[in-house]
mmCIF file of C-alpha atoms in Angstrom:
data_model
loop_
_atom_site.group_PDB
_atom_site.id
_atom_site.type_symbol
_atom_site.label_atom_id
_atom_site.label_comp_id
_atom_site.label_asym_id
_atom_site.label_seq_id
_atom_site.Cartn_x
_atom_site.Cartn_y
_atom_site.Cartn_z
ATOM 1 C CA UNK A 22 -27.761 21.829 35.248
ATOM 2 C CA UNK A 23 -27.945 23.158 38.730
ATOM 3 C CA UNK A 24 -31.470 23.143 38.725
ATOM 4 C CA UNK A 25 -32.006 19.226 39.133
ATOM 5 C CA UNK A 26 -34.370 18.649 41.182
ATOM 6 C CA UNK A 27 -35.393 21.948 42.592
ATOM 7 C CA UNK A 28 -39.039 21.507 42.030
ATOM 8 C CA UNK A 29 -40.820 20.774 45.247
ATOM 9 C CA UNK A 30 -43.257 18.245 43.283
ATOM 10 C CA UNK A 31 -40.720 16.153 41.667
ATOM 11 C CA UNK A 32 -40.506 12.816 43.330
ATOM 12 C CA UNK A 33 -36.694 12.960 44.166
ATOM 13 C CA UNK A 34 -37.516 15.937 46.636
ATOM 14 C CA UNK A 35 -40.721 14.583 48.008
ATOM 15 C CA UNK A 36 -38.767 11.037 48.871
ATOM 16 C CA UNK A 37 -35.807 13.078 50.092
ATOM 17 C CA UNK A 38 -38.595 14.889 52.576
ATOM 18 C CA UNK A 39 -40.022 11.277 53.782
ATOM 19 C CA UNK A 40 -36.477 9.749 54.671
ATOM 20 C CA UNK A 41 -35.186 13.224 56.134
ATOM 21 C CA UNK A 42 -38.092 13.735 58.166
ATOM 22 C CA UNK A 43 -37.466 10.153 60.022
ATOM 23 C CA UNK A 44 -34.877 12.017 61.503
ATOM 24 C CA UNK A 45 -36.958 14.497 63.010
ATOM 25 C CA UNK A 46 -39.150 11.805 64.730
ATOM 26 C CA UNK A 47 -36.007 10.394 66.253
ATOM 27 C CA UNK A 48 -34.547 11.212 69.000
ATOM 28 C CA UNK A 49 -31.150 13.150 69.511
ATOM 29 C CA UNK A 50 -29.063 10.079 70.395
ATOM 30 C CA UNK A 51 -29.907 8.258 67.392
ATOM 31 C CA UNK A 52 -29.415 11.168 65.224
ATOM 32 C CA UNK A 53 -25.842 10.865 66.746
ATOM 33 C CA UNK A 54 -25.704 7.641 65.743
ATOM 34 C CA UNK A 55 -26.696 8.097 61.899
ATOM 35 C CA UNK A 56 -24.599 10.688 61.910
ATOM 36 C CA UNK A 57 -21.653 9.264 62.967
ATOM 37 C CA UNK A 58 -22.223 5.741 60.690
ATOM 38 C CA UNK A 59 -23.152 7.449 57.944
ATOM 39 C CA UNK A 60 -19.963 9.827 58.029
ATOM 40 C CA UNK A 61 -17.413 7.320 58.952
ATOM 41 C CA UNK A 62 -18.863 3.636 60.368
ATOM 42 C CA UNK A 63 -20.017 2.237 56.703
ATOM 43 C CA UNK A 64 -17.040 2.969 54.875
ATOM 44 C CA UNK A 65 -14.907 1.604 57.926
ATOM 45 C CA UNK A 66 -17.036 -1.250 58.601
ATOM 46 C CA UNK A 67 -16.424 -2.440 54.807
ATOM 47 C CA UNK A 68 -12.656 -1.611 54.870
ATOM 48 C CA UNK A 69 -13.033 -4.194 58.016
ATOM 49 C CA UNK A 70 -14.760 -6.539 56.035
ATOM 50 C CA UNK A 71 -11.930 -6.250 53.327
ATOM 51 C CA UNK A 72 -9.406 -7.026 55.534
ATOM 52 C CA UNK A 73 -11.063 -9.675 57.144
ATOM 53 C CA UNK A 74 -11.524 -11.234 53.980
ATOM 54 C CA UNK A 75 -8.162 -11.215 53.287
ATOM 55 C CA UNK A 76 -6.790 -12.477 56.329
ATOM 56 C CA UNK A 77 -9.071 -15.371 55.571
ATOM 57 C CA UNK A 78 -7.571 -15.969 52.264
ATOM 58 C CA UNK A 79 -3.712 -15.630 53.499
ATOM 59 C CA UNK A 80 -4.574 -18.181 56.242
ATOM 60 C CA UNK A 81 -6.440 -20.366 53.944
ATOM 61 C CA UNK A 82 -4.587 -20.422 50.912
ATOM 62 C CA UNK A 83 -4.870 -22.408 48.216
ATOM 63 C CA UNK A 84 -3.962 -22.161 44.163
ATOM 64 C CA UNK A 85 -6.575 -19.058 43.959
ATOM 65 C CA UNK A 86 -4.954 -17.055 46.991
ATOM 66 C CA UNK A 87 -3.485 -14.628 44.672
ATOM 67 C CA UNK A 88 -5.940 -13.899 42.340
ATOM 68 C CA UNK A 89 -8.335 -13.073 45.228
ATOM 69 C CA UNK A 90 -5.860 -10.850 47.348
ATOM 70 C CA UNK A 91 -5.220 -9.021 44.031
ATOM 71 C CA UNK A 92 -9.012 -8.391 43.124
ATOM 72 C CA UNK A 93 -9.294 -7.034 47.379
ATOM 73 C CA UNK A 94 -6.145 -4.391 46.382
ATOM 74 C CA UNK A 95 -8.676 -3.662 43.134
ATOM 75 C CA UNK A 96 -11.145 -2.751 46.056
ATOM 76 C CA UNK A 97 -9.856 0.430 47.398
ATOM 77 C CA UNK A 98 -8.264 1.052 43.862
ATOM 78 C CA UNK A 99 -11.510 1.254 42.479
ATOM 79 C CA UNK A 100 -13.141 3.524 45.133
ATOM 80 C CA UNK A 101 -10.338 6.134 44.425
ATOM 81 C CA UNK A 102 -11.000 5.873 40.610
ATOM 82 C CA UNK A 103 -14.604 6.020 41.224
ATOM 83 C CA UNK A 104 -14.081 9.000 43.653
ATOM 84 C CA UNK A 105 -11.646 10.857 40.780
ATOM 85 C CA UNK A 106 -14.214 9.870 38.144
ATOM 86 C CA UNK A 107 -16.789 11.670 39.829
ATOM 87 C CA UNK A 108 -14.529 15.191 40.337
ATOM 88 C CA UNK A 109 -15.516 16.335 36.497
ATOM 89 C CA UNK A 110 -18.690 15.315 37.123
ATOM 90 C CA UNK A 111 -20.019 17.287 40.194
ATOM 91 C CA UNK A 112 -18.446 19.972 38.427
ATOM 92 C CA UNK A 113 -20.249 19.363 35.112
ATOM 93 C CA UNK A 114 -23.932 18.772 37.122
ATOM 94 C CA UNK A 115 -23.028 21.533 39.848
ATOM 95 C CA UNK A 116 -26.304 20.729 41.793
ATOM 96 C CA UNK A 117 -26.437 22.465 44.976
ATOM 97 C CA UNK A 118 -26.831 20.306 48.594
ATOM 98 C CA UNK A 119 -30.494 20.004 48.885
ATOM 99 C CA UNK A 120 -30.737 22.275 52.103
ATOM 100 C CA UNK A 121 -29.693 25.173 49.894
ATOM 101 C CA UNK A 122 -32.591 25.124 48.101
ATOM 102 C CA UNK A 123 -34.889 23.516 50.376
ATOM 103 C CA UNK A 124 -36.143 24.552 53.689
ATOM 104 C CA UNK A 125 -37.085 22.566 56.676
ATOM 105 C CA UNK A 126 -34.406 19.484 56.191
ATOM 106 C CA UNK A 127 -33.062 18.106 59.109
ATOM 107 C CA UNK A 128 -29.514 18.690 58.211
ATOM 108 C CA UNK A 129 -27.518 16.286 60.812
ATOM 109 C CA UNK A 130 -23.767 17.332 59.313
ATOM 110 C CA UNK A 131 -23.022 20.935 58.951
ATOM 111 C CA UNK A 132 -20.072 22.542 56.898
ATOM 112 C CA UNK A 133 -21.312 20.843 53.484
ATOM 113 C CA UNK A 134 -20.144 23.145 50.926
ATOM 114 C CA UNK A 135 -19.286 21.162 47.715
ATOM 115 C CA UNK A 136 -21.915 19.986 45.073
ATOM 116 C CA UNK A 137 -23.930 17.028 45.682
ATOM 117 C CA UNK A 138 -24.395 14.782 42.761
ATOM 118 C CA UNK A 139 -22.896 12.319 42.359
ATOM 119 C CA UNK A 140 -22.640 11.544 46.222
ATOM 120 C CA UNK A 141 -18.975 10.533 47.176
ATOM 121 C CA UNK A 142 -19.806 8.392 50.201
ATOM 122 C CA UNK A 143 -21.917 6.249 48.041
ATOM 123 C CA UNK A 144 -19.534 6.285 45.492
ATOM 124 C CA UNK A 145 -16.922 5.168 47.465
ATOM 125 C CA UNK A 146 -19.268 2.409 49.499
ATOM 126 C CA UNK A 147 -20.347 0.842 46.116
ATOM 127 C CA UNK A 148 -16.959 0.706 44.652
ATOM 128 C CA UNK A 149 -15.241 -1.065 47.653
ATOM 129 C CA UNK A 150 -18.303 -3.336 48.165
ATOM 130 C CA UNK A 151 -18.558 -4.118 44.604
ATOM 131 C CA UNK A 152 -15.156 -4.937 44.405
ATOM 132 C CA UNK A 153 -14.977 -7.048 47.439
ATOM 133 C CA UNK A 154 -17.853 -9.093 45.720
ATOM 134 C CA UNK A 155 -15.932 -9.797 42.626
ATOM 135 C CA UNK A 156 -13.096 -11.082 45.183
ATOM 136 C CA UNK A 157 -15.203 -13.284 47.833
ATOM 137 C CA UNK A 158 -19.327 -13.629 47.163
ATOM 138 C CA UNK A 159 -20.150 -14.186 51.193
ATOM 139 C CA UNK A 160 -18.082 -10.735 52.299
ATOM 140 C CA UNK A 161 -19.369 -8.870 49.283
ATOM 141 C CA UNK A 162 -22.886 -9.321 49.866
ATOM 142 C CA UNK A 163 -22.342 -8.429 53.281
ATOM 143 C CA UNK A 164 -20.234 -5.144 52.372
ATOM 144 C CA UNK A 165 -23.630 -4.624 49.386
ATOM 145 C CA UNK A 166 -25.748 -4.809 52.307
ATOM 146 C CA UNK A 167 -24.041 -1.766 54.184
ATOM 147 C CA UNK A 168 -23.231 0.196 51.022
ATOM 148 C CA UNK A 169 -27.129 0.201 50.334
ATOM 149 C CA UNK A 170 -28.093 1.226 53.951
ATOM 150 C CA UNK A 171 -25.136 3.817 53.504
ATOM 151 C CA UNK A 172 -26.972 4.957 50.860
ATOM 152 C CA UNK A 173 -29.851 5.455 52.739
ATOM 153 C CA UNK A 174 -27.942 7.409 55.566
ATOM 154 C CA UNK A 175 -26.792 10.098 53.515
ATOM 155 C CA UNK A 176 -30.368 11.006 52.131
ATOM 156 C CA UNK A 177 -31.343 10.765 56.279
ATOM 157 C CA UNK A 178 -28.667 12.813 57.218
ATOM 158 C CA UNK A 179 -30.324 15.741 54.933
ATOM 159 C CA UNK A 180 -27.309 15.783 52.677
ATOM 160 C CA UNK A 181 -27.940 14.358 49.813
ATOM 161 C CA UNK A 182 -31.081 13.909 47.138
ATOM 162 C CA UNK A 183 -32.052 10.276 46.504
ATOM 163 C CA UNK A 184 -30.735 10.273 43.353
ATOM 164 C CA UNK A 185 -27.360 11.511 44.303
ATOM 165 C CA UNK A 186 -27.114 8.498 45.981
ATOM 166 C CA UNK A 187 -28.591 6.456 43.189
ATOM 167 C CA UNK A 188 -25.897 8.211 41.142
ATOM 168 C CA UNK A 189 -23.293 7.629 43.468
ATOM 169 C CA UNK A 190 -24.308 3.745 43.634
ATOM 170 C CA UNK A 191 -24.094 3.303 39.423
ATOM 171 C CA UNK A 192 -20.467 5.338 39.110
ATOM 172 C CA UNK A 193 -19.036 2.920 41.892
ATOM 173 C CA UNK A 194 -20.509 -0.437 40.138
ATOM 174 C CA UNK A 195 -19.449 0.710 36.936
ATOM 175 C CA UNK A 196 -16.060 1.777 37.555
ATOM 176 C CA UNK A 197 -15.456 -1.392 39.538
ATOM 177 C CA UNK A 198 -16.963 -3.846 37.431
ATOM 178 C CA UNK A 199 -15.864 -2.229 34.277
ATOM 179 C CA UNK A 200 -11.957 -1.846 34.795
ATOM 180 C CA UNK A 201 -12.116 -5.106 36.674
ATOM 181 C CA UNK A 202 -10.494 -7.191 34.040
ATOM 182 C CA UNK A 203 -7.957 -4.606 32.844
ATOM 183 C CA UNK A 204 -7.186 -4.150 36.626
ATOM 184 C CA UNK A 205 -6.884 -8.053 37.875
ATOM 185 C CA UNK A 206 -4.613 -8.664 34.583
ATOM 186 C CA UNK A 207 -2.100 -5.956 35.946
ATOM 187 C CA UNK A 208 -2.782 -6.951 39.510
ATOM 188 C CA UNK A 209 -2.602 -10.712 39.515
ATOM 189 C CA UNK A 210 1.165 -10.797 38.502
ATOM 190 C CA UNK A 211 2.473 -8.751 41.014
ATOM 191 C CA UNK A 212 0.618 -10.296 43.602
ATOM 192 C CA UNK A 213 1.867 -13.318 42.568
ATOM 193 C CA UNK A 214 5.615 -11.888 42.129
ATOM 194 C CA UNK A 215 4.764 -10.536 45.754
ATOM 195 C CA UNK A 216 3.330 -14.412 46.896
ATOM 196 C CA UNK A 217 7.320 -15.702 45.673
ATOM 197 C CA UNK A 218 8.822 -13.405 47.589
ATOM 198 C CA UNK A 219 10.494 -15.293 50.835
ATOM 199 C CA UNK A 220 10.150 -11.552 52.937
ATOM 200 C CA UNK A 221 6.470 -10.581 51.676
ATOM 201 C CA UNK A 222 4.934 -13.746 50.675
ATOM 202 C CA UNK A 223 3.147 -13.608 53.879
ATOM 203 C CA UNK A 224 0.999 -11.175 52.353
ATOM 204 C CA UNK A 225 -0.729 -13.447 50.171
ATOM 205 C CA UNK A 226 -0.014 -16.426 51.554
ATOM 206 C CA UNK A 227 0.511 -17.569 55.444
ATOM 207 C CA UNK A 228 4.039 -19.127 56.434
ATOM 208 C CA UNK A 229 3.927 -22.757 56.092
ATOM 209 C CA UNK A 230 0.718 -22.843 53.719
ATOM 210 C CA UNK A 231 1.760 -24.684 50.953
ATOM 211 C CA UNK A 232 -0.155 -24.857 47.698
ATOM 212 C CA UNK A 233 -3.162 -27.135 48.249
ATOM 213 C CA UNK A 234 -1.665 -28.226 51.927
ATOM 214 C CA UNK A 235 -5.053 -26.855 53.465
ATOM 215 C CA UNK A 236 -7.181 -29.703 51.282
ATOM 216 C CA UNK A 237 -5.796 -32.006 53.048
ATOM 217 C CA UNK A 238 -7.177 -32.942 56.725
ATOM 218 C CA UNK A 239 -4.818 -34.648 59.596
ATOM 219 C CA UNK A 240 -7.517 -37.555 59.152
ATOM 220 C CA UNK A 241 -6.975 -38.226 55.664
ATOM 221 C CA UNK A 242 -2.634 -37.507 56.167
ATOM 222 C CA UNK A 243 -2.888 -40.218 58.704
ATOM 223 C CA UNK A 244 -4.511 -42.652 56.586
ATOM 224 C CA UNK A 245 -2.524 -42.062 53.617
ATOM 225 C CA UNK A 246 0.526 -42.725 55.875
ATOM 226 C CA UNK A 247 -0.584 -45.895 57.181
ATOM 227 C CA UNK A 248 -1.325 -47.224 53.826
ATOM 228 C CA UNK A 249 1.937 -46.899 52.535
ATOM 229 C CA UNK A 250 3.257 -48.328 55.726
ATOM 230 C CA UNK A 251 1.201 -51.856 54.907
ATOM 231 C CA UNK A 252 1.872 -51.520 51.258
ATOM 232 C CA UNK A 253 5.953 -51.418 52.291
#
């Protein structure tokens, strides 16, 4: 199956050619730039967004604190699974990197020796992003956002064919929505165990949040208060 895609008239390759060649209209800096957030400043900007999110949930709290910490470990989880997944397959497909077999690419990263579909990075992107949305809707459809324009980087960069990334986008949504219930119904209970724990309940929950304590607003604490104080 190496030969995917090696046709010069087959739409993968011709849409591969319009994206790449954006990068030969742009200037040097910016092809700095791509490189460098399509290599490393998606994947950390969504690892950011992860544990943003879940210093947001710690400090918050509340009944479903656990539950959501456990499906942001599932995150990660999921983009190694998706990533370990995809070994057997690259090996199965064994499609070259499209500069290999196609000349005049503006190849941005050099040194890319390994197969091509399915695309890791996207792989990865989707996985962590998907997972985040099961755990928090506003930071997943942020982390979406950059896992699509990741997406798009790695076909810019000259590395991969459109449909690697395509490819790469379906393993990580599949992996992560798939095994999501298997993995929050061994997750949740440890995170939970972990939440009970007077050294690492911190984790889940920040010291001095009690269960539903955040509900409640100093207005409403001082009313309540003085209500009982005319009722005594």
């Amino acid at each position: 199956m190496a030969g995917l895609a090696e046709s010069g008239s087959n739409p993968d390759v011709d849409l591969l050619y319009d994206i790449n060649g954006l990068a030969k209209d742009a200037p040097a800096w910016s092809d700095r730039v791509m490189e460098y957030v399509g290599e490393y400043g998606l994947l950390l900007g969504i690892v950011l967004l992860v544990v943003w999110c879940w210093w947001s949930v710690r400090r918050r709290g509340g009944e479903d604190a656990a539950s959501t910490v456990a499906a942001l470990v599932w995150a990660p989880l999921a983009a190694g699974i998706a990533v370990l997944v995809n070994v057997p397959i690259r090996g199965f497909v064994e499609r070259p990197r499209p500069f290999l077999d196609h000349q005049g690419l503006e190849v941005l990263v050099q040194g890319k020796t390994d197969y091509s579909f399915v695309s890791d990075h996207a792989t990865i992107v989707m996985a962590m992003a998907v997972g985040l949305f099961v755990a928090h809707r506003k930071y997943g459809l942020v982390a979406l956002v950059l896992a699509l324009f990741g997406g798009f980087i790695r076909v810019y960069m000259g590395v991969h064919y459109p449909t690697d990334v395509v490819g790469g986008f379906a393993l990580g949504t599949a992996v992560a929505l798939l095994l999501s219930p298997l993995a929050m119904a061994l997750l949740t209970p440890v995170v939970k165990a972990v939440e009970r724990s007077p050294r690492a309940g911190w984790l889940v929950r920040a010291r001095g949040r009690a269960e539903g304590e955040d509900t409640v607003i100093p207005e409403a604490r001082s009313e309540r208060t003085s209500e009982r104080d005319l009722a005594a």
